[in-house]
PDB file of C-alpha atoms in Angstrom:
ATOM      1  CA  UNK A 291    -236.034 102.682 -12.433  1.00 85.00           C
ATOM      2  CA  UNK A 292    -236.546 101.995  -8.967  1.00 92.00           C
ATOM      3  CA  UNK A 293    -233.837 100.114  -7.003  1.00 94.00           C
ATOM      4  CA  UNK A 294    -235.149  96.478  -6.477  1.00 94.00           C
ATOM      5  CA  UNK A 295    -235.668  94.988  -3.387  1.00 95.00           C
ATOM      6  CA  UNK A 296    -232.984  92.283  -4.267  1.00 95.00           C
ATOM      7  CA  UNK A 297    -229.849  94.372  -5.131  1.00 95.00           C
ATOM      8  CA  UNK A 298    -230.746  96.691  -1.570  1.00 96.00           C
ATOM      9  CA  UNK A 299    -230.266  93.353   0.371  1.00 96.00           C
ATOM     10  CA  UNK A 300    -227.147  91.861  -1.362  1.00 96.00           C
ATOM     11  CA  UNK A 301    -225.476  95.702  -0.993  1.00 95.00           C
ATOM     12  CA  UNK A 302    -226.173  95.841   2.639  1.00 95.00           C
ATOM     13  CA  UNK A 303    -225.341  91.675   3.529  1.00 93.00           C
ATOM     14  CA  UNK A 304    -221.821  92.421   1.321  1.00 93.00           C
ATOM     15  CA  UNK A 305    -220.909  95.714   3.140  1.00 91.00           C
ATOM     16  CA  UNK A 306    -218.284  94.899   6.082  1.00 87.00           C
ATOM     17  CA  UNK A 307    -219.023  95.814   9.190  1.00 86.00           C
ATOM     18  CA  UNK A 308    -216.748  99.195   9.490  1.00 80.00           C
ATOM     19  CA  UNK A 309    -217.135 101.791  12.302  1.00 81.00           C
ATOM     20  CA  UNK A 310    -219.995 104.102  12.202  1.00 87.00           C
ATOM     21  CA  UNK A 311    -220.059 107.141  10.455  1.00 86.00           C
ATOM     22  CA  UNK A 312    -220.465 111.231  11.893  1.00 87.00           C
ATOM     23  CA  UNK A 313    -224.083 110.229  12.038  1.00 90.00           C
ATOM     24  CA  UNK A 314    -223.169 106.560  14.701  1.00 91.00           C
ATOM     25  CA  UNK A 315    -225.434 104.668  12.743  1.00 93.00           C
ATOM     26  CA  UNK A 316    -223.752 101.276  11.870  1.00 93.00           C
ATOM     27  CA  UNK A 317    -224.307  98.700   9.000  1.00 94.00           C
ATOM     28  CA  UNK A 318    -226.193  96.804  11.519  1.00 94.00           C
ATOM     29  CA  UNK A 319    -228.179  99.029  12.797  1.00 94.00           C
ATOM     30  CA  UNK A 320    -229.098 100.264   9.591  1.00 94.00           C
ATOM     31  CA  UNK A 321    -229.508  96.105   8.274  1.00 95.00           C
ATOM     32  CA  UNK A 322    -231.823  96.156  11.020  1.00 95.00           C
ATOM     33  CA  UNK A 323    -234.090  98.471   9.845  1.00 95.00           C
ATOM     34  CA  UNK A 324    -233.999  96.846   6.975  1.00 96.00           C
ATOM     35  CA  UNK A 325    -235.031  93.996   7.608  1.00 96.00           C
ATOM     36  CA  UNK A 326    -237.865  95.653  10.203  1.00 97.00           C
ATOM     37  CA  UNK A 327    -239.503  97.643   7.227  1.00 97.00           C
ATOM     38  CA  UNK A 328    -237.683  96.794   3.842  1.00 96.00           C
ATOM     39  CA  UNK A 329    -240.649  99.244   2.049  1.00 96.00           C
ATOM     40  CA  UNK A 330    -239.745 102.477   3.973  1.00 97.00           C
ATOM     41  CA  UNK A 331    -235.951 101.858   3.429  1.00 97.00           C
ATOM     42  CA  UNK A 332    -236.375 101.236   0.026  1.00 97.00           C
ATOM     43  CA  UNK A 333    -238.834 104.370  -0.482  1.00 97.00           C
ATOM     44  CA  UNK A 334    -236.106 106.583   1.220  1.00 97.00           C
ATOM     45  CA  UNK A 335    -233.446 105.554  -1.666  1.00 97.00           C
ATOM     46  CA  UNK A 336    -235.835 105.148  -4.342  1.00 96.00           C
ATOM     47  CA  UNK A 337    -237.173 108.971  -3.870  1.00 96.00           C
ATOM     48  CA  UNK A 338    -233.195 110.189  -4.020  1.00 96.00           C
ATOM     49  CA  UNK A 339    -233.237 108.394  -6.799  1.00 93.00           C
ATOM     50  CA  UNK A 340    -236.344 109.565  -8.535  1.00 93.00           C
ATOM     51  CA  UNK A 341    -235.317 113.838  -7.347  1.00 93.00           C
ATOM     52  CA  UNK A 342    -231.626 112.789  -8.273  1.00 91.00           C
ATOM     53  CA  UNK A 343    -230.464 113.776  -5.256  1.00 94.00           C
ATOM     54  CA  UNK A 344    -227.810 112.919  -2.906  1.00 96.00           C
ATOM     55  CA  UNK A 345    -228.184 114.030   0.660  1.00 96.00           C
ATOM     56  CA  UNK A 346    -225.330 116.118   1.908  1.00 95.00           C
ATOM     57  CA  UNK A 347    -225.301 114.555   5.287  1.00 95.00           C
ATOM     58  CA  UNK A 348    -224.430 111.594   3.576  1.00 96.00           C
ATOM     59  CA  UNK A 349    -221.456 112.789   2.588  1.00 94.00           C
ATOM     60  CA  UNK A 350    -220.275 114.185   5.316  1.00 93.00           C
ATOM     61  CA  UNK A 351    -216.933 112.024   6.736  1.00 92.00           C
ATOM     62  CA  UNK A 352    -215.637 111.527  10.228  1.00 90.00           C
ATOM     63  CA  UNK A 353    -211.704 111.640   9.609  1.00 92.00           C
ATOM     64  CA  UNK A 354    -209.690 109.472  12.288  1.00 91.00           C
ATOM     65  CA  UNK A 355    -205.758 108.903  11.486  1.00 93.00           C
ATOM     66  CA  UNK A 356    -204.819 105.374  11.652  1.00 92.00           C
ATOM     67  CA  UNK A 357    -201.301 104.248  13.171  1.00 92.00           C
ATOM     68  CA  UNK A 358    -199.444 102.243  10.716  1.00 91.00           C
ATOM     69  CA  UNK A 359    -197.631  99.333  12.507  1.00 91.00           C
ATOM     70  CA  UNK A 360    -194.120  99.910  12.208  1.00 89.00           C
ATOM     71  CA  UNK A 361    -193.909 103.326  12.200  1.00 90.00           C
ATOM     72  CA  UNK A 362    -192.639 106.286  14.038  1.00 90.00           C
ATOM     73  CA  UNK A 363    -195.928 107.851  16.057  1.00 89.00           C
ATOM     74  CA  UNK A 364    -194.067 111.141  16.203  1.00 90.00           C
ATOM     75  CA  UNK A 365    -193.699 110.829  12.570  1.00 89.00           C
ATOM     76  CA  UNK A 366    -197.060 112.372  10.405  1.00 86.00           C
ATOM     77  CA  UNK A 367    -196.298 110.545   7.606  1.00 85.00           C
ATOM     78  CA  UNK A 368    -196.776 107.204  10.247  1.00 89.00           C
ATOM     79  CA  UNK A 369    -200.527 107.458   9.734  1.00 92.00           C
ATOM     80  CA  UNK A 370    -203.511 106.376   7.131  1.00 91.00           C
ATOM     81  CA  UNK A 371    -205.935 108.647   7.086  1.00 91.00           C
ATOM     82  CA  UNK A 372    -209.982 106.984   6.838  1.00 91.00           C
ATOM     83  CA  UNK A 373    -212.961 109.151   6.294  1.00 90.00           C
ATOM     84  CA  UNK A 374    -215.839 107.335   8.244  1.00 92.00           C
ATOM     85  CA  UNK A 375    -219.130 107.978   5.955  1.00 94.00           C
ATOM     86  CA  UNK A 376    -222.870 107.655   6.803  1.00 95.00           C
ATOM     87  CA  UNK A 377    -224.411 104.567   6.285  1.00 95.00           C
ATOM     88  CA  UNK A 378    -226.888 105.620   4.089  1.00 96.00           C
ATOM     89  CA  UNK A 379    -223.937 107.400   1.983  1.00 96.00           C
ATOM     90  CA  UNK A 380    -222.371 104.350   1.424  1.00 95.00           C
ATOM     91  CA  UNK A 381    -225.112 102.421   0.113  1.00 96.00           C
ATOM     92  CA  UNK A 382    -227.019 104.881  -2.189  1.00 97.00           C
ATOM     93  CA  UNK A 383    -223.008 105.366  -3.524  1.00 96.00           C
ATOM     94  CA  UNK A 384    -222.941 101.214  -4.051  1.00 95.00           C
ATOM     95  CA  UNK A 385    -225.669 100.434  -5.835  1.00 96.00           C
ATOM     96  CA  UNK A 386    -225.239 103.667  -8.130  1.00 94.00           C
ATOM     97  CA  UNK A 387    -221.722 102.412  -8.610  1.00 92.00           C
ATOM     98  CA  UNK A 388    -223.153  99.054  -9.758  1.00 92.00           C
ATOM     99  CA  UNK A 389    -225.927 100.586 -11.516  1.00 92.00           C
ATOM    100  CA  UNK A 390    -223.288 102.459 -13.782  1.00 91.00           C
ATOM    101  CA  UNK A 391    -221.018  99.370 -13.973  1.00 89.00           C
ATOM    102  CA  UNK A 392    -223.594  97.766 -15.557  1.00 90.00           C
ATOM    103  CA  UNK A 393    -224.483  99.379 -17.564  1.00 91.00           C
ATOM    104  CA  UNK A 394    -221.426 100.728 -18.618  1.00 90.00           C
ATOM    105  CA  UNK A 395    -220.205  96.911 -19.557  1.00 89.00           C
ATOM    106  CA  UNK A 396    -223.617  95.827 -20.776  1.00 91.00           C
ATOM    107  CA  UNK A 397    -223.077  98.418 -23.688  1.00 92.00           C
ATOM    108  CA  UNK A 398    -219.405  97.818 -23.632  1.00 90.00           C
ATOM    109  CA  UNK A 399    -218.596 102.128 -23.239  1.00 90.00           C
ATOM    110  CA  UNK A 400    -215.387 100.923 -21.436  1.00 88.00           C
ATOM    111  CA  UNK A 401    -212.185 100.768 -23.140  1.00 86.00           C
ATOM    112  CA  UNK A 402    -211.161  96.946 -22.925  1.00 84.00           C
ATOM    113  CA  UNK A 403    -207.480  98.272 -21.893  1.00 83.00           C
ATOM    114  CA  UNK A 404    -209.351 100.254 -19.146  1.00 84.00           C
ATOM    115  CA  UNK A 405    -208.718  97.853 -15.771  1.00 82.00           C
ATOM    116  CA  UNK A 406    -208.741 100.495 -13.507  1.00 76.00           C
ATOM    117  CA  UNK A 407    -212.417 100.482 -11.144  1.00 77.00           C
ATOM    118  CA  UNK A 408    -213.340  97.057 -13.073  1.00 81.00           C
ATOM    119  CA  UNK A 409    -214.611  93.981 -11.736  1.00 82.00           C
ATOM    120  CA  UNK A 410    -211.763  91.011 -12.082  1.00 83.00           C
ATOM    121  CA  UNK A 411    -209.353  93.465 -13.940  1.00 85.00           C
ATOM    122  CA  UNK A 412    -206.617  94.600 -11.765  1.00 84.00           C
ATOM    123  CA  UNK A 413    -202.837  96.598 -12.220  1.00 83.00           C
ATOM    124  CA  UNK A 414    -201.608  93.303 -12.318  1.00 89.00           C
ATOM    125  CA  UNK A 415    -203.748  92.323 -15.026  1.00 89.00           C
ATOM    126  CA  UNK A 416    -202.522  95.601 -16.812  1.00 88.00           C
ATOM    127  CA  UNK A 417    -199.027  94.291 -16.179  1.00 90.00           C
ATOM    128  CA  UNK A 418    -199.779  90.842 -17.738  1.00 92.00           C
ATOM    129  CA  UNK A 419    -201.645  92.711 -20.778  1.00 91.00           C
ATOM    130  CA  UNK A 420    -197.676  94.455 -21.258  1.00 91.00           C
ATOM    131  CA  UNK A 421    -195.717  91.409 -20.541  1.00 93.00           C
ATOM    132  CA  UNK A 422    -197.817  90.057 -23.303  1.00 93.00           C
ATOM    133  CA  UNK A 423    -197.258  93.127 -25.667  1.00 92.00           C
ATOM    134  CA  UNK A 424    -193.354  92.871 -25.120  1.00 92.00           C
ATOM    135  CA  UNK A 425    -193.187  89.073 -25.959  1.00 94.00           C
ATOM    136  CA  UNK A 426    -195.264  89.429 -28.813  1.00 94.00           C
ATOM    137  CA  UNK A 427    -193.254  92.232 -30.158  1.00 94.00           C
ATOM    138  CA  UNK A 428    -189.899  90.125 -29.858  1.00 94.00           C
ATOM    139  CA  UNK A 429    -191.063  87.290 -31.259  1.00 95.00           C
ATOM    140  CA  UNK A 430    -192.060  89.338 -34.863  1.00 95.00           C
ATOM    141  CA  UNK A 431    -188.402  91.485 -34.019  1.00 94.00           C
ATOM    142  CA  UNK A 432    -190.638  94.215 -33.675  1.00 94.00           C
ATOM    143  CA  UNK A 433    -188.922  97.432 -31.210  1.00 89.00           C
ATOM    144  CA  UNK A 434    -191.478  98.255 -28.286  1.00 86.00           C
ATOM    145  CA  UNK A 435    -191.237 101.060 -25.916  1.00 85.00           C
ATOM    146  CA  UNK A 436    -193.411 102.200 -23.786  1.00 83.00           C
ATOM    147  CA  UNK A 437    -194.524 105.979 -21.876  1.00 85.00           C
ATOM    148  CA  UNK A 438    -196.074 105.540 -19.135  1.00 80.00           C
ATOM    149  CA  UNK A 439    -197.055 108.234 -16.600  1.00 79.00           C
ATOM    150  CA  UNK A 440    -198.831 109.652 -13.711  1.00 77.00           C
ATOM    151  CA  UNK A 441    -201.254 112.430 -12.681  1.00 77.00           C
ATOM    152  CA  UNK A 442    -201.314 113.872  -9.747  1.00 76.00           C
ATOM    153  CA  UNK A 443    -204.406 114.065  -7.743  1.00 75.00           C
ATOM    154  CA  UNK A 444    -205.709 113.354 -11.015  1.00 77.00           C
ATOM    155  CA  UNK A 445    -209.517 112.788  -9.231  1.00 77.00           C
ATOM    156  CA  UNK A 446    -209.358 116.080  -8.154  1.00 78.00           C
ATOM    157  CA  UNK A 447    -208.676 117.484 -11.803  1.00 83.00           C
ATOM    158  CA  UNK A 448    -211.183 116.049 -13.354  1.00 85.00           C
ATOM    159  CA  UNK A 449    -213.606 118.017 -15.025  1.00 88.00           C
ATOM    160  CA  UNK A 450    -216.956 116.900 -14.261  1.00 87.00           C
ATOM    161  CA  UNK A 451    -218.509 118.913 -16.903  1.00 91.00           C
ATOM    162  CA  UNK A 452    -216.956 116.680 -19.238  1.00 91.00           C
ATOM    163  CA  UNK A 453    -217.462 113.523 -17.216  1.00 88.00           C
ATOM    164  CA  UNK A 454    -221.648 114.525 -17.338  1.00 89.00           C
ATOM    165  CA  UNK A 455    -221.326 115.516 -21.465  1.00 92.00           C
ATOM    166  CA  UNK A 456    -220.026 111.838 -22.053  1.00 90.00           C
ATOM    167  CA  UNK A 457    -223.119 110.445 -19.676  1.00 89.00           C
ATOM    168  CA  UNK A 458    -225.143 112.237 -21.967  1.00 90.00           C
ATOM    169  CA  UNK A 459    -223.463 111.144 -25.154  1.00 92.00           C
ATOM    170  CA  UNK A 460    -223.472 107.115 -23.792  1.00 90.00           C
ATOM    171  CA  UNK A 461    -227.397 107.778 -23.227  1.00 89.00           C
ATOM    172  CA  UNK A 462    -226.438 106.941 -19.240  1.00 87.00           C
ATOM    173  CA  UNK A 463    -229.788 108.043 -17.753  1.00 81.00           C
ATOM    174  CA  UNK A 464    -230.126 110.385 -14.682  1.00 75.00           C
ATOM    175  CA  UNK A 465    -231.181 107.637 -12.573  1.00 69.00           C
TER     176      UNK A 465
END
């Protein structure tokens, strides 16, 4: 199923006007290209979708370090690393993320207790759920306990083969 013009346009207009990526192309420049030749622009993205590719050149970032206010500039920890990615890649990534999120939500695949990376859910929402649980337990004179853990470098520890296997098991289409 191809990307639709209105979805691409919404994605482009919603993007923040940040610094350009390593290729030097800004969102404003790509937005101009989109309005000059929508058909060509959409064809590029749909070609990637149909072939199941995400061009490597759209994944190369320019790493810059932004100084944190009020921190000693001679300390390494006084800087925040920011990766400036090519805008084409940001657009394709956002379109794919929106498509996958929609599918997962519409098919009730994600657990209700999943708060991270979900629309209208945050760490505050998760804390409110915990607070409600504890208060409910108190009212019922039950003992409650909570175990919390943080997986260091969690994203980089993911077994991608397992993620792909799960996506297939939920009938998530390749594109």
